[in-house]
Short mmCIF file of C-alpha atoms and ligand atoms in Angstrom, two decimals:
data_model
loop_
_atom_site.label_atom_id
_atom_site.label_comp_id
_atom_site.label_asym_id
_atom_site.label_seq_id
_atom_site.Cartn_x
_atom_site.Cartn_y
_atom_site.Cartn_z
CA UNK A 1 44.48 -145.10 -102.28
CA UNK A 2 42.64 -147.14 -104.92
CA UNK A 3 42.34 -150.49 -105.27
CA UNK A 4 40.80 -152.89 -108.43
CA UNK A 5 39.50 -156.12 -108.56
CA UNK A 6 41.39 -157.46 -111.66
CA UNK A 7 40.99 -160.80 -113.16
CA UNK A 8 43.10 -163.30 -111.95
CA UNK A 9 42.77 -165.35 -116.09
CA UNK A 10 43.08 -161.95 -118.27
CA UNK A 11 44.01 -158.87 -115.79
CA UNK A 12 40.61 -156.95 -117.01
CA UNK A 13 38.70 -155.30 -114.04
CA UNK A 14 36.21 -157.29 -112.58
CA UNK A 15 32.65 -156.03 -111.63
CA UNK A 16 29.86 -157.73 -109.04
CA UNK A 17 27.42 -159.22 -110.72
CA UNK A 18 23.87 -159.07 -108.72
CA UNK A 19 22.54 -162.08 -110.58
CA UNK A 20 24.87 -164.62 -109.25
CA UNK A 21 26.38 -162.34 -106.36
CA UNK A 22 29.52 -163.62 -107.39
CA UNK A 23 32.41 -161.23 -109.08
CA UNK A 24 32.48 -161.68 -112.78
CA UNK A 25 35.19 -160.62 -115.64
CA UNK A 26 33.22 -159.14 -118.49
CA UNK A 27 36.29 -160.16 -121.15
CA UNK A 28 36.78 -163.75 -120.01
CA UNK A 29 33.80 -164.89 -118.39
CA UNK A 30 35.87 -165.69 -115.16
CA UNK A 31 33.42 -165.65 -111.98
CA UNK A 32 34.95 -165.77 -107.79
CA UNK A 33 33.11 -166.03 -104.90
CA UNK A 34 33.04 -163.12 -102.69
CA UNK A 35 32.90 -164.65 -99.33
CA UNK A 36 35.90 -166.64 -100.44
CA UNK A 37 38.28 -163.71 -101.56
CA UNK A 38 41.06 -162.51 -99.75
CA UNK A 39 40.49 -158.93 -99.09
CA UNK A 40 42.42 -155.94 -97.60
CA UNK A 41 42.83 -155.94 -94.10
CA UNK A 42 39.97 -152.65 -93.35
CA UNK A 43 40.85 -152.83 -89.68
CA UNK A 44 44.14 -150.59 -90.49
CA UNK A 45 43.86 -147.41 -91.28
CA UNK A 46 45.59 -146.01 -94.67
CA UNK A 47 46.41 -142.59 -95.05
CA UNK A 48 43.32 -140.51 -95.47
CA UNK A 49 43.99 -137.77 -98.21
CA UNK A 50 41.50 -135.64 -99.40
CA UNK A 51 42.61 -136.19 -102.44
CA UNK A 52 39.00 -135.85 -105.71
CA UNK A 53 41.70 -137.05 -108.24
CA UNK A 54 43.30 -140.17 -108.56
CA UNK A 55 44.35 -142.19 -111.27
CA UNK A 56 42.98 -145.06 -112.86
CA UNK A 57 45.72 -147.91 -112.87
CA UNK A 58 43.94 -149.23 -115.83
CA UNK A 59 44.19 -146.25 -118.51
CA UNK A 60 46.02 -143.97 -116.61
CA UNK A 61 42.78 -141.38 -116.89
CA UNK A 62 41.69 -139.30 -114.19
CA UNK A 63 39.24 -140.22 -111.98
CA UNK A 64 37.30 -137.16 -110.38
CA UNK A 65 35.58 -138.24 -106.99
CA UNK A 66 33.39 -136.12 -104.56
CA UNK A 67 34.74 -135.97 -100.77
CA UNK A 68 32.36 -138.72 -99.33
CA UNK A 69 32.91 -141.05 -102.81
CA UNK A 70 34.15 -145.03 -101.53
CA UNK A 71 33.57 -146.63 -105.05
CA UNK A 72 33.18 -145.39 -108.32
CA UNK A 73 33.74 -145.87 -111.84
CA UNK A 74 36.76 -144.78 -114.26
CA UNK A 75 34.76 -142.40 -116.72
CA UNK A 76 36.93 -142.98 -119.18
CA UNK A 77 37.38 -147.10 -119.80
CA UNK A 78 34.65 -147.83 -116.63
CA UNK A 79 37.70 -149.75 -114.82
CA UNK A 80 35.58 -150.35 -110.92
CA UNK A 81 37.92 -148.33 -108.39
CA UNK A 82 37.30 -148.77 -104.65
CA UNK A 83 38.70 -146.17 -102.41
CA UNK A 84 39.93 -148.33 -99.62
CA UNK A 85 41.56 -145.03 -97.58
CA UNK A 86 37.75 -143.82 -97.23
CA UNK A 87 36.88 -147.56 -96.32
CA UNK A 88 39.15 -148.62 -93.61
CA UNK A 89 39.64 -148.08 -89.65
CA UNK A 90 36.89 -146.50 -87.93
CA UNK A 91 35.17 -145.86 -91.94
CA UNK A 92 34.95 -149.39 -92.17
CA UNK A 93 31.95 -151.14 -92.67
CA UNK A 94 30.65 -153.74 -90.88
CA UNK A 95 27.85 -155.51 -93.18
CA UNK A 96 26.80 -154.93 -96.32
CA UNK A 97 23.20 -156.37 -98.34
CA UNK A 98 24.12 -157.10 -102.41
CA UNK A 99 22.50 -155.95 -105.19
CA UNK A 100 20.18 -158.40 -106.41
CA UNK A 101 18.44 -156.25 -109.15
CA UNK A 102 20.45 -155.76 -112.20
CA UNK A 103 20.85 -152.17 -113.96
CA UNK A 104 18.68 -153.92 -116.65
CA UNK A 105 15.49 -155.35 -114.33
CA UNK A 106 15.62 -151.78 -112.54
CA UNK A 107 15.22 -149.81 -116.09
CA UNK A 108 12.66 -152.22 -117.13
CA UNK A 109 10.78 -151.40 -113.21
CA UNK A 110 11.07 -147.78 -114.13
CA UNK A 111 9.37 -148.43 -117.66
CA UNK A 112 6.41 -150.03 -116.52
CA UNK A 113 6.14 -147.84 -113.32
CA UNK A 114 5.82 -145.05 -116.13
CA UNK A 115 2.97 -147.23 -117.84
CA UNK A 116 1.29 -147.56 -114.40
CA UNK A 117 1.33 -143.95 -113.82
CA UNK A 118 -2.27 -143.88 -116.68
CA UNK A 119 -1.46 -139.61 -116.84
CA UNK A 120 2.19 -139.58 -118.04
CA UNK A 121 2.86 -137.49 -120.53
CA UNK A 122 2.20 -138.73 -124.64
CA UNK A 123 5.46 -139.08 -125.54
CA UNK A 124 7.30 -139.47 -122.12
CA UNK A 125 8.44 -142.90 -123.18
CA UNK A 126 9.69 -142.56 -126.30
CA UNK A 127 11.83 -139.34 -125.66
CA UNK A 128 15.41 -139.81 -124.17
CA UNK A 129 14.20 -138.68 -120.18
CA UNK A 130 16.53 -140.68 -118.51
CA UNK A 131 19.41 -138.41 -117.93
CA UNK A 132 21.32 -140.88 -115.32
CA UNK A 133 20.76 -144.64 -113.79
CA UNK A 134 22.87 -145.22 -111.35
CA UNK A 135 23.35 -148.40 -108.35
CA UNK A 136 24.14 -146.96 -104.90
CA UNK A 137 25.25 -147.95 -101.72
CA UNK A 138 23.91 -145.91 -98.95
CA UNK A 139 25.59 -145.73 -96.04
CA UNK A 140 23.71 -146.49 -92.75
CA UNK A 141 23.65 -147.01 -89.01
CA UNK A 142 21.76 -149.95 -87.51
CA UNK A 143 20.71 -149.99 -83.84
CA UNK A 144 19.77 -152.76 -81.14
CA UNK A 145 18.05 -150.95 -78.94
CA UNK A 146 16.55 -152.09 -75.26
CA UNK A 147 13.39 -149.72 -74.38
CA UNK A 148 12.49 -149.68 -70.52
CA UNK A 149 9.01 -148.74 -70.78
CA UNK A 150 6.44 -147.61 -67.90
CA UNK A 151 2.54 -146.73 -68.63
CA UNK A 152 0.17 -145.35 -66.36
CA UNK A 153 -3.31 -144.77 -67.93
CA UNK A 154 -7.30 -144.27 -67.13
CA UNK A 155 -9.33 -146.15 -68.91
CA UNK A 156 -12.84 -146.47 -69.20
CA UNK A 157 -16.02 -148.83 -70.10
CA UNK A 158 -18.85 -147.94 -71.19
CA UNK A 159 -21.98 -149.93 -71.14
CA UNK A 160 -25.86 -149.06 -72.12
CA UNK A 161 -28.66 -151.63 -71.66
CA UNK A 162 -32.70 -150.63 -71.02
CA UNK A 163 -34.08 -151.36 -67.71
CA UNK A 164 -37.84 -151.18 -67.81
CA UNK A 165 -38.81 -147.60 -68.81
CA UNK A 166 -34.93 -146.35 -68.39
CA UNK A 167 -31.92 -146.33 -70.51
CA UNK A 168 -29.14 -146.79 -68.22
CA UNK A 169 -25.47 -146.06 -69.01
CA UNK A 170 -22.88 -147.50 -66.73
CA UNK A 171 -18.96 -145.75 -66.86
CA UNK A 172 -16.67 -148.55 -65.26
CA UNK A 173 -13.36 -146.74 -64.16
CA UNK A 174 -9.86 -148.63 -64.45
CA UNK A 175 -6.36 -147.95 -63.36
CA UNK A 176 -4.05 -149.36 -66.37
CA UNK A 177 -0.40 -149.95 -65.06
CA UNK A 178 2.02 -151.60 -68.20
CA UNK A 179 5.96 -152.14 -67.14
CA UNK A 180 7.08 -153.30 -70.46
CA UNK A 181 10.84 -154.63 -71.96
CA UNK A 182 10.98 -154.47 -75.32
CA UNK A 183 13.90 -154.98 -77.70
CA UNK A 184 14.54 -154.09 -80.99
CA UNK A 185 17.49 -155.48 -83.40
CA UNK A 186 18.82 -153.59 -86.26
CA UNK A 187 16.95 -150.58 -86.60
CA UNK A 188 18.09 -148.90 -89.65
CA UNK A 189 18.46 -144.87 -90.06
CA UNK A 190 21.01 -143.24 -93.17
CA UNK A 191 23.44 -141.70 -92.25
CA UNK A 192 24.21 -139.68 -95.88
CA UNK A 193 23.31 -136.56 -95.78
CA UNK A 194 22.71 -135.95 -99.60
CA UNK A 195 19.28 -137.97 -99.51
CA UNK A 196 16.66 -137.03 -98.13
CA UNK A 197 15.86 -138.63 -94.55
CA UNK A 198 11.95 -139.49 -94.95
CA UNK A 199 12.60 -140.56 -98.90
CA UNK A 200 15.50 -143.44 -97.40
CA UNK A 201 12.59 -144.22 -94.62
CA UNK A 202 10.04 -145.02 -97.57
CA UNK A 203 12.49 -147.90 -99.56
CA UNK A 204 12.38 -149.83 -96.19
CA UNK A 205 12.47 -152.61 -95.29
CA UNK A 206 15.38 -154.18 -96.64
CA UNK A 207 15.51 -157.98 -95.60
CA UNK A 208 18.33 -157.57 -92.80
CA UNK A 209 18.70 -161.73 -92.54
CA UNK A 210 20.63 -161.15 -95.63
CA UNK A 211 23.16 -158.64 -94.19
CA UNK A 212 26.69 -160.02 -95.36
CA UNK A 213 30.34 -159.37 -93.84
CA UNK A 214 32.01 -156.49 -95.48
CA UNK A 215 34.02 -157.24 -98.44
CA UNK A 216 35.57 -153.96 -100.82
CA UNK A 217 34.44 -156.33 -103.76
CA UNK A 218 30.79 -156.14 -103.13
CA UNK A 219 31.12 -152.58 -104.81
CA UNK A 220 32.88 -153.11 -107.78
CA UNK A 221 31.19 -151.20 -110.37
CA UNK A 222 28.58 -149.33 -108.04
CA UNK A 223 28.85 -146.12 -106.56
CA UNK A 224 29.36 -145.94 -102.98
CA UNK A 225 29.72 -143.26 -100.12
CA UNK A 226 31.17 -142.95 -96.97
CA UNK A 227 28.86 -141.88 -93.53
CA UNK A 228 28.57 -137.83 -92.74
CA UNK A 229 26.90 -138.75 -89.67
CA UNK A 230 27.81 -141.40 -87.18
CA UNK A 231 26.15 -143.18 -84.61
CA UNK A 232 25.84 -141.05 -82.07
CA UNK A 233 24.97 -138.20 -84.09
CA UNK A 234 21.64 -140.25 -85.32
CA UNK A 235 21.19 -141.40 -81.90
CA UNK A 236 18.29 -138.54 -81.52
CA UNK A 237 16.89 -139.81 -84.66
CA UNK A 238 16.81 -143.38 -83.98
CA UNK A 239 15.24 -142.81 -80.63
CA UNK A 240 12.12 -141.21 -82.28
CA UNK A 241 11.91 -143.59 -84.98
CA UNK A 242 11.52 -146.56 -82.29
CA UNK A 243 8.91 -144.17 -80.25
CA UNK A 244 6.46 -144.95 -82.50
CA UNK A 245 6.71 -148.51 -82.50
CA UNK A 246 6.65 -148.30 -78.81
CA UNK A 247 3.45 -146.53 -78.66
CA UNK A 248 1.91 -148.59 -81.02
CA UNK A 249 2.56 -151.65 -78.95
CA UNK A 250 1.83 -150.08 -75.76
CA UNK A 251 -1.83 -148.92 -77.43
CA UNK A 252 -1.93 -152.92 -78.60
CA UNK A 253 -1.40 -154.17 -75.24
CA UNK A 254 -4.14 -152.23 -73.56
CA UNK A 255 -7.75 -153.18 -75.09
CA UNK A 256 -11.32 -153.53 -74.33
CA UNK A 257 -11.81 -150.06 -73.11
CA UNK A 258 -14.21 -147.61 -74.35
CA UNK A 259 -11.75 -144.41 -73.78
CA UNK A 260 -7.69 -144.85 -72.81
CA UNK A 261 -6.43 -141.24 -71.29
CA UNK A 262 -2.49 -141.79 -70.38
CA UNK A 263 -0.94 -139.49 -67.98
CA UNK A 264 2.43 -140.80 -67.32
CA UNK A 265 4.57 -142.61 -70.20
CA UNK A 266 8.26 -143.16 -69.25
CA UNK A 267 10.51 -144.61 -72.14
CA UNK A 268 14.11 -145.22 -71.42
CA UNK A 269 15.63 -146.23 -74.32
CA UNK A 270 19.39 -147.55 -74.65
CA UNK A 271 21.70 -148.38 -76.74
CA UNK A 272 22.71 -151.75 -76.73
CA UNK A 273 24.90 -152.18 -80.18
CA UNK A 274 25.26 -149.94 -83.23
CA UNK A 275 27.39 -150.77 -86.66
CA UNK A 276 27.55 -149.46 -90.00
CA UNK A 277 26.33 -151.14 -92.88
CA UNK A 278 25.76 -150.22 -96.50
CA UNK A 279 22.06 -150.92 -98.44
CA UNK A 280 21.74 -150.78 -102.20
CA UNK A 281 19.62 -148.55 -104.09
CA UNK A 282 18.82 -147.97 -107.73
CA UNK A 283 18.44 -143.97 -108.89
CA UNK A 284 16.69 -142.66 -112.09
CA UNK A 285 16.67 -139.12 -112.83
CA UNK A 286 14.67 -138.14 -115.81
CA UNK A 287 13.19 -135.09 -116.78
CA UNK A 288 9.87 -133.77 -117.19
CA UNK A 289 9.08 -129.62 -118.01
CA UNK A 290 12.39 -129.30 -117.67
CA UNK A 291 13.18 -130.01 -113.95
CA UNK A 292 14.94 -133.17 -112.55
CA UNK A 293 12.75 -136.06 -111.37
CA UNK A 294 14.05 -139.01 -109.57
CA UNK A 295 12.94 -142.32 -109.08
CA UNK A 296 14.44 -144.61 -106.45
CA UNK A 297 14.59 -148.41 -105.61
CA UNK A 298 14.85 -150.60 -102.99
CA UNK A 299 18.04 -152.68 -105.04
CA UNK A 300 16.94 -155.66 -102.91
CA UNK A 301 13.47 -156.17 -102.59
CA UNK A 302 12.68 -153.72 -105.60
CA UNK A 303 10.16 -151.54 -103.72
CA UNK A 304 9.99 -147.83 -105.63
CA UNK A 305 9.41 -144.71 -104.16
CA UNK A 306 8.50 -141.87 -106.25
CA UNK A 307 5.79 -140.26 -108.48
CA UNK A 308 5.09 -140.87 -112.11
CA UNK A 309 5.11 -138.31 -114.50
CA UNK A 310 1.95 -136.43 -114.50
CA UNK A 311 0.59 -134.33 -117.66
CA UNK A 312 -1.42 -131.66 -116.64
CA UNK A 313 -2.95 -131.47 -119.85
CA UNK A 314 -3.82 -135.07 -119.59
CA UNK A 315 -5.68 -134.18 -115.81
CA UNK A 316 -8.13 -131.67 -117.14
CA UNK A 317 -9.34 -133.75 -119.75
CA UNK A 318 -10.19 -136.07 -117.35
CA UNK A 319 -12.02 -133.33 -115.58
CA UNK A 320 -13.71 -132.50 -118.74
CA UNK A 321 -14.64 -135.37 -119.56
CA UNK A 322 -15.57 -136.87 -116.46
CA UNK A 323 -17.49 -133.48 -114.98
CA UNK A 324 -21.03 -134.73 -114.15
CA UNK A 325 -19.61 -137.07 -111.42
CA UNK A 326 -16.79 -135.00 -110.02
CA UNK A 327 -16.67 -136.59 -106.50
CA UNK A 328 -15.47 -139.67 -108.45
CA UNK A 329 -13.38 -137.65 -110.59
CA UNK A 330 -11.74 -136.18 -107.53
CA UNK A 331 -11.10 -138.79 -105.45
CA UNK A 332 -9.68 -141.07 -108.67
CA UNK A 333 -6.97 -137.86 -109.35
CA UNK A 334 -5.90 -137.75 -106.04
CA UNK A 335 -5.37 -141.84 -106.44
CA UNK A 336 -3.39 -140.90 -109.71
CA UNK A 337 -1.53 -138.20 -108.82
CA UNK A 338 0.05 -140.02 -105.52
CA UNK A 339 -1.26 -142.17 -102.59
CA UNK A 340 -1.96 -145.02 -103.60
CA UNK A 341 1.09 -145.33 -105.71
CA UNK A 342 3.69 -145.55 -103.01
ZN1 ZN B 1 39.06 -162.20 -117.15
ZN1 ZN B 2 40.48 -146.08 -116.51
#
């Protein structure tokens, strides 16, 4: 089933806008609050079809969705459908952060993020690379998760000091015992399972304060998806994403020693809450030598993960030129060609 935001002054579809995170009507100017709009009750559950055609109620077009599609444009007069049978009962999410980069601000990131990258191809700019931009939601699964966690370690501390003729070095032994509670709230890990797992990790950390209560007209005119995954099928992955925050606070906690050796580390993690929430994103693909690139934005914060262009005609000029002090030469590619850049 589809469903459109129209204008309640001039019956034209209306789209979110992420500058004033209100919905706006491109014909009339006519702006609504979200928060304030009556939507569709998502706690029922409509008839899922499987259903990749439906029809645009606008222009009567069809509109060609993949399986895990929730909101998408009408190619043919860009009318904003939402899919609400793909949205509602147990598919229903419970949060949602806004867009708060426009299309506009993310294409002008992705220009100067070119500029930045000092070995992009002469030219790059100027030809027509970008193939596709387009806003996302991605689905995802937060956690709050309680972590029982028991440490048993041997520690050691070393000390040298002269005495007269001698150089003495004293070991001082310790027993470490650590019994700690820890808690973490909305833990994050995306549940699509078109993008790639460590890529999503990388345009973290969205600022969760701003989580919202789910409302259909957040998407209008953005993309979404529907989870492949749910909660318990990430549980694995969640668990070893908090592991290493829990061993990085156990190492903080213990302190002072010259050597730490653990030989027992119990964590008992649990589940205390999980919901699903959707988080904006911004995708370029361009190409470069003929292959797809993408580039990909944090639609929030506007963090950008990805690699610039790279000419590798540009790089051995740089070698050439550059040859007597190589090291250097080295060591500033391997700053161009990555690293430092995420
Ligand atoms: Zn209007
Ligand atoms: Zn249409």
């Amino acid at each position: 089933m589809l469903i459109h935001h129209t204008c309640p002054n001039c019956g034209a579809d209306m789209n979110f806008n992420s500058e004033t995170g209100m919905l706006s009507c491109d014909s009339c100017g006519h702006n609504h609050s979200v928060e304030q709009l009556e939507d569709i009750k998502l706690t029922q559950t409509f008839e899922q079809d499987d259903a990749r055609e439906y029809h645009c109620e606008n222009c009567g077009a069809v509109v060609v969705t993949d399986k895990d599609t929730t909101a998408t444009s009408c190619s043919f007069c860009g009318g904003a459908v939402i899919l609400v049978d793909r949205l509602s009962g147990e598919l229903a999410p419970v949060q949602v952060i806004p867009f708060t980069i426009s299309k506009e601000e993310a294409m002008q990131a992705f220009k100067k993020w070119c500029r930045n990258g000092r070995l992009t191809p002469k030219g790059f700019m100027t030809a027509n690379r970008v193939k596709n931009i387009t806003g996302m939601y991605v689905p995802f699964w937060m956690y709050d998760l309680n972590n029982d966690v028991e440490v048993h370690a041997k520690a050691t501390k070393v000390r040298t000091y002269t005495s007269g003729e001698y150089q003495v070095t004293e070991t001082s032994h310790y027993d470490v015992y650590r019994k700690l509670d820890i808690d973490y709230a909305k833990v994050p890990v995306d549940a699509s399972e078109k993008l790639d797992d460590q890529i999503m990790d990388k345009l973290e950390p969205y600022n969760y304060n701003d989580l919202k209560p789910f409302k259909t007209a957040y998407l209008a005119g953005y993309l979404a998806e529907k989870y492949n995954y749910n909660d318990e099928q990430l549980y694995p992955r969640v668990k070893n994403k908090v592991k290493s925050y829990i061993d990085n606070y156990i190492t903080s906690t213990i302190n002072g020693y010259t050597s730490v050796q653990y030989h027992q580390k119990n964590i008992n993690t649990k589940q205390k809450h999980s919901y699903y929430v959707l988080l904006p994103i911004w995708m370029i693909y361009y190409d470069l030598e003929k292959q797809e690139h993408n580039f990909l934005m944090n639609a929030q914060t506007g963090k950008i993960v990805g690699k610039p262009p790279v000419s590798m005609q540009k790089v051995s000029l740089w070698f050439l030129g550059l040859f007597s002090s190589s090291f250097i030469v080295l060591k500033i590619i391997a700053l161009l060609l990555g690293g430092a850049l995420w």
